[in-house]
XYZ file of N, CA and C in Angstrom:
378
model
N 0.849 -1.165 0.000
C 0.000 0.000 0.000
C 0.898 1.233 0.000
N 0.535 2.206 -0.850
C 1.346 3.416 -0.901
C 0.443 4.636 -1.005
N 0.944 5.753 -0.480
C 0.195 7.001 -0.561
C 0.230 7.499 -1.994
N -0.949 7.791 -2.528
C -1.046 8.380 -3.855
C -1.061 9.907 -3.755
N -1.858 10.419 -2.819
C -1.975 11.860 -2.610
C -2.231 12.112 -1.130
N -1.783 13.269 -0.658
C -2.056 13.731 0.703
C -2.255 15.232 0.596
N -3.516 15.654 0.610
C -3.837 17.060 0.399
C -4.709 17.579 1.530
N -4.451 18.815 1.922
C -5.277 19.481 2.923
C -5.904 20.706 2.287
N -7.205 20.798 2.397
C -7.946 21.925 1.857
C -8.269 22.871 3.008
N -8.164 24.165 2.753
C -8.373 25.163 3.803
C -9.749 25.801 3.676
N -10.187 26.359 4.797
C -11.444 27.101 4.799
C -11.150 28.548 4.380
N -12.159 29.366 4.314
C -11.991 30.754 3.882
C -11.067 31.550 4.796
N -10.972 31.157 6.073
C -10.086 31.867 6.996
C -8.650 31.346 6.957
N -8.368 30.406 6.064
C -7.013 29.898 5.890
C -6.630 28.765 6.824
N -7.527 28.351 7.706
C -7.232 27.259 8.628
C -7.467 25.915 7.939
N -6.670 24.904 8.320
C -6.870 23.585 7.700
C -8.283 23.074 7.971
N -8.950 22.652 6.945
C -10.320 22.189 7.082
C -10.433 20.683 6.883
N -9.907 20.218 5.765
C -10.120 18.819 5.390
C -8.833 18.242 4.816
N -8.281 17.258 5.512
C -7.120 16.537 4.984
C -7.626 15.260 4.335
N -7.159 14.989 3.132
C -7.593 13.832 2.353
C -6.371 13.045 1.932
N -6.369 11.749 2.271
C -5.222 10.885 1.985
C -5.712 9.697 1.170
N -5.135 9.559 -0.014
C -5.488 8.461 -0.903
C -4.366 7.437 -0.896
N -4.716 6.177 -0.655
C -3.762 5.068 -0.701
C -4.134 4.153 -1.862
N -3.135 3.723 -2.593
C -3.365 2.799 -3.692
C -2.704 1.470 -3.427
N -3.050 0.507 -4.228
C -2.485 -0.844 -4.137
C -2.719 -1.491 -2.783
N -3.834 -1.166 -2.156
C -4.177 -1.800 -0.887
C -4.629 -3.233 -1.168
N -4.179 -4.146 -0.363
C -4.518 -5.562 -0.529
C -5.887 -5.811 0.112
N -6.934 -5.389 -0.578
C -8.294 -5.383 -0.027
C -9.061 -6.667 -0.304
N -8.731 -7.366 -1.364
C -9.540 -8.510 -1.792
C -8.848 -9.842 -1.545
N -9.674 -10.859 -1.372
C -9.188 -12.239 -1.279
C -9.982 -13.077 -2.284
N -9.366 -14.137 -2.761
C -10.055 -15.041 -3.681
C -11.032 -15.915 -2.911
N -12.252 -15.986 -3.414
C -13.260 -16.848 -2.819
C -13.698 -17.905 -3.817
N -14.615 -18.724 -3.394
C -15.073 -19.828 -4.243
C -15.692 -19.337 -5.553
N -16.412 -18.209 -5.486
C -17.113 -17.713 -6.673
C -16.582 -16.374 -7.169
N -15.427 -15.970 -6.698
C -14.846 -14.698 -7.113
C -14.170 -14.017 -5.941
N -13.704 -12.818 -6.174
C -13.010 -12.076 -5.124
C -14.017 -11.482 -4.149
N -13.586 -11.405 -2.878
C -14.378 -10.794 -1.819
C -13.483 -9.830 -1.050
N -14.113 -8.902 -0.366
C -13.341 -7.961 0.432
C -12.697 -8.699 1.609
N -11.484 -8.306 1.939
C -10.730 -8.957 3.016
C -11.289 -8.510 4.357
N -11.594 -9.468 5.224
C -12.200 -9.182 6.527
C -11.391 -9.844 7.646
N -10.092 -9.664 7.651
C -9.249 -10.309 8.657
C -8.810 -9.315 9.728
N -8.461 -9.834 10.887
C -7.936 -8.997 11.974
C -6.646 -8.296 11.556
N -5.777 -9.016 10.854
C -4.520 -8.405 10.407
C -4.771 -7.219 9.494
N -5.739 -7.353 8.603
C -6.074 -6.260 7.701
C -6.607 -5.064 8.483
N -7.503 -5.320 9.443
C -8.038 -4.247 10.269
C -6.922 -3.583 11.072
N -6.028 -4.387 11.649
C -4.895 -3.840 12.406
C -4.046 -2.924 11.534
N -3.786 -3.356 10.301
C -2.968 -2.571 9.382
C -3.633 -1.231 9.066
N -4.922 -1.250 8.761
C -5.638 -0.005 8.477
C -5.643 0.925 9.687
N -5.894 0.371 10.865
C -5.906 1.185 12.091
C -4.544 1.822 12.344
N -3.486 1.081 12.125
C -2.137 1.602 12.329
C -1.836 2.742 11.364
N -2.200 2.578 10.113
C -1.988 3.643 9.123
C -2.746 4.900 9.526
N -3.995 4.743 9.903
C -4.822 5.891 10.286
C -4.261 6.560 11.531
N -3.896 5.777 12.530
C -3.322 6.321 13.758
C -2.044 7.112 13.458
N -1.180 6.554 12.617
C 0.061 7.248 12.259
C -0.218 8.537 11.494
N -1.167 8.491 10.570
C -1.499 9.703 9.820
C -2.059 10.793 10.734
N -2.877 10.409 11.702
C -3.447 11.400 12.623
C -2.387 12.031 13.523
N -1.324 11.293 13.808
C -0.291 11.818 14.702
C 0.624 12.835 14.008
N 0.598 12.852 12.685
C 1.441 13.790 11.940
C 0.838 15.183 11.967
N 1.659 16.164 12.247
C 1.255 17.570 12.228
C 0.047 17.828 13.133
N 0.062 17.220 14.321
C -1.065 17.345 15.249
C -1.310 18.789 15.681
N -0.244 19.620 15.716
C -0.391 21.011 16.137
C -1.211 21.810 15.135
N -1.229 21.385 13.894
C -1.962 22.096 12.843
C -3.033 21.170 12.251
N -3.715 20.465 13.140
C -4.665 19.436 12.705
C -5.865 20.049 11.984
N -6.328 19.396 10.922
C -7.522 19.871 10.215
C -8.786 19.538 11.008
N -9.897 20.082 10.551
C -11.195 19.807 11.164
C -11.583 18.350 10.996
N -11.247 17.788 9.831
C -11.539 16.376 9.568
C -10.454 15.800 8.680
N -10.305 14.484 8.781
C -9.376 13.764 7.914
C -10.136 12.633 7.250
N -9.888 12.452 5.950
C -10.544 11.417 5.159
C -9.489 10.531 4.521
N -9.737 9.229 4.550
C -8.838 8.259 3.917
C -9.614 7.526 2.839
N -8.904 7.216 1.763
C -9.458 6.449 0.654
C -8.461 5.341 0.347
N -8.843 4.110 0.586
C -7.975 2.956 0.344
C -8.509 2.220 -0.883
N -7.721 2.263 -1.966
C -8.113 1.610 -3.215
C -7.436 0.260 -3.329
N -8.213 -0.735 -3.733
C -7.718 -2.100 -3.833
C -6.948 -2.369 -5.104
N -5.752 -1.827 -5.178
C -4.905 -2.090 -6.339
C -5.516 -1.531 -7.594
N -5.224 -2.162 -8.707
C -5.765 -1.699 -9.986
C -6.695 -2.728 -10.600
N -7.043 -3.735 -9.835
C -7.872 -4.819 -10.353
C -9.329 -4.597 -9.979
N -10.173 -4.557 -10.976
C -11.602 -4.450 -10.722
C -12.090 -5.826 -10.280
N -12.842 -5.864 -9.178
C -13.369 -7.110 -8.638
C -14.812 -7.237 -9.106
N -15.068 -8.184 -9.995
C -16.367 -8.367 -10.643
C -16.780 -7.058 -11.321
N -17.355 -6.120 -10.603
C -17.911 -4.928 -11.233
C -17.487 -3.619 -10.557
N -16.475 -3.672 -9.695
C -16.124 -2.464 -8.939
C -14.656 -2.511 -8.515
N -14.044 -1.358 -8.406
C -12.719 -1.254 -7.796
C -12.958 -1.127 -6.296
N -12.636 -2.154 -5.500
C -12.950 -2.111 -4.076
C -12.277 -0.912 -3.394
N -13.056 -0.237 -2.556
C -12.569 0.953 -1.869
C -13.090 0.949 -0.439
N -12.214 1.329 0.490
C -12.630 1.560 1.867
C -12.364 3.037 2.153
N -13.368 3.730 2.648
C -13.234 5.145 2.978
C -13.493 5.333 4.468
N -12.732 6.243 5.061
C -12.841 6.516 6.493
C -12.825 8.024 6.688
N -13.694 8.523 7.549
C -13.647 9.938 7.931
C -13.511 10.030 9.443
N -12.604 10.911 9.871
C -12.471 11.241 11.300
C -12.799 12.715 11.468
N -13.723 13.001 12.359
C -14.055 14.380 12.719
C -14.410 14.374 14.195
N -13.722 15.207 14.969
C -13.975 15.327 16.414
C -13.885 13.968 17.100
N -12.883 13.175 16.727
C -12.635 11.842 17.285
C -13.762 10.843 17.027
N -14.608 11.117 16.056
C -15.636 10.171 15.641
C -15.282 9.671 14.247
N -15.474 8.383 14.028
C -15.106 7.758 12.764
C -16.338 7.213 12.058
N -16.374 7.441 10.763
C -17.394 6.867 9.887
C -16.646 6.137 8.780
N -17.107 4.945 8.445
C -16.477 4.191 7.365
C -17.506 3.863 6.291
N -17.012 3.689 5.087
C -17.853 3.260 3.975
C -17.050 2.287 3.126
N -17.681 1.222 2.717
C -17.037 0.201 1.903
C -17.764 0.134 0.564
N -17.037 0.336 -0.523
C -17.597 0.090 -1.856
C -17.280 -1.358 -2.199
N -18.327 -2.130 -2.364
C -18.161 -3.568 -2.584
C -18.874 -3.983 -3.856
N -18.550 -5.156 -4.328
C -19.181 -5.689 -5.536
C -20.570 -6.240 -5.218
N -21.334 -6.454 -6.275
C -22.636 -7.112 -6.131
C -22.459 -8.478 -5.477
N -21.420 -9.178 -5.897
C -21.117 -10.503 -5.355
C -20.914 -10.430 -3.843
N -20.095 -9.475 -3.379
C -19.871 -9.332 -1.941
C -21.164 -9.006 -1.210
N -21.987 -8.154 -1.807
C -23.250 -7.813 -1.173
C -24.127 -9.055 -1.043
N -24.165 -9.859 -2.076
C -25.038 -11.034 -2.088
C -24.594 -12.106 -1.101
N -23.293 -12.311 -0.962
C -22.827 -13.445 -0.157
C -22.114 -13.055 1.124
N -21.835 -11.769 1.318
C -20.935 -11.405 2.412
C -21.383 -10.188 3.212
N -22.566 -9.631 2.950
C -22.932 -8.353 3.554
C -22.992 -8.411 5.079
N -23.475 -9.490 5.662
C -23.555 -9.558 7.129
C -22.169 -9.508 7.756
N -21.214 -10.244 7.198
C -19.846 -10.224 7.707
C -19.206 -8.855 7.488
N -19.513 -8.215 6.371
C -18.964 -6.883 6.090
C -19.502 -5.877 7.102
N -20.780 -5.930 7.396
C -21.363 -5.001 8.371
C -20.775 -5.196 9.766
N -20.538 -6.452 10.159
C -19.886 -6.715 11.450
C -18.454 -6.186 11.465
N -17.718 -6.424 10.389
C -16.348 -5.932 10.278
C -16.334 -4.402 10.347
N -17.237 -3.770 9.630
C -17.345 -2.310 9.606
C -17.614 -1.763 11.007
N -18.532 -2.363 11.737
C -18.848 -1.914 13.097
C -17.641 -2.098 14.024
N -16.975 -3.239 13.937
C -15.782 -3.480 14.760
C -14.661 -2.503 14.400
N -14.498 -2.239 13.117
C -13.484 -1.311 12.631
C -13.719 0.082 13.205
N -14.956 0.571 13.157
C -15.280 1.893 13.696
C -15.047 1.950 15.211
N -15.402 0.891 15.931
C -15.159 0.837 17.379
C -13.677 0.867 17.679
N -12.905 0.098 16.929
C -11.466 0.046 17.153
C -10.826 1.409 16.865
N -11.239 2.045 15.805
C -10.711 3.373 15.473
C -11.019 4.377 16.579
N -12.235 4.336 17.097
C -12.641 5.261 18.158
C -11.866 5.045 19.449
N -11.368 3.849 19.651
C -10.655 3.542 20.906
C -9.185 3.938 20.857
N -8.675 4.338 19.690
C -7.259 4.728 19.582
C -7.024 6.093 20.145
């Protein structure tokens, strides 16, 4: 996984408003019986949490109002979508969104929702 872009947008008063960090080549998918599925392992969650924690610790004195992360799953489209995990932190609250394939929705949505809830709880506890 590598940083593609790291940009901070300012508000009209010149203060940092929104920091946006795009990561590419994230190892988001695993091969399943009927195609690729989003990776839902503890190691993967630990890795994402560590990256986010490290990014938040940088330039803490000039912290923006919110920080957004975009993790793109390499350059391989999985069935019908480029898998993406997005995270927003604002006022120590985290919201996540997962762009998943139709296949993942059909066979994996319950596990994805549990992973998403655990991920948000873990992020909030850092």
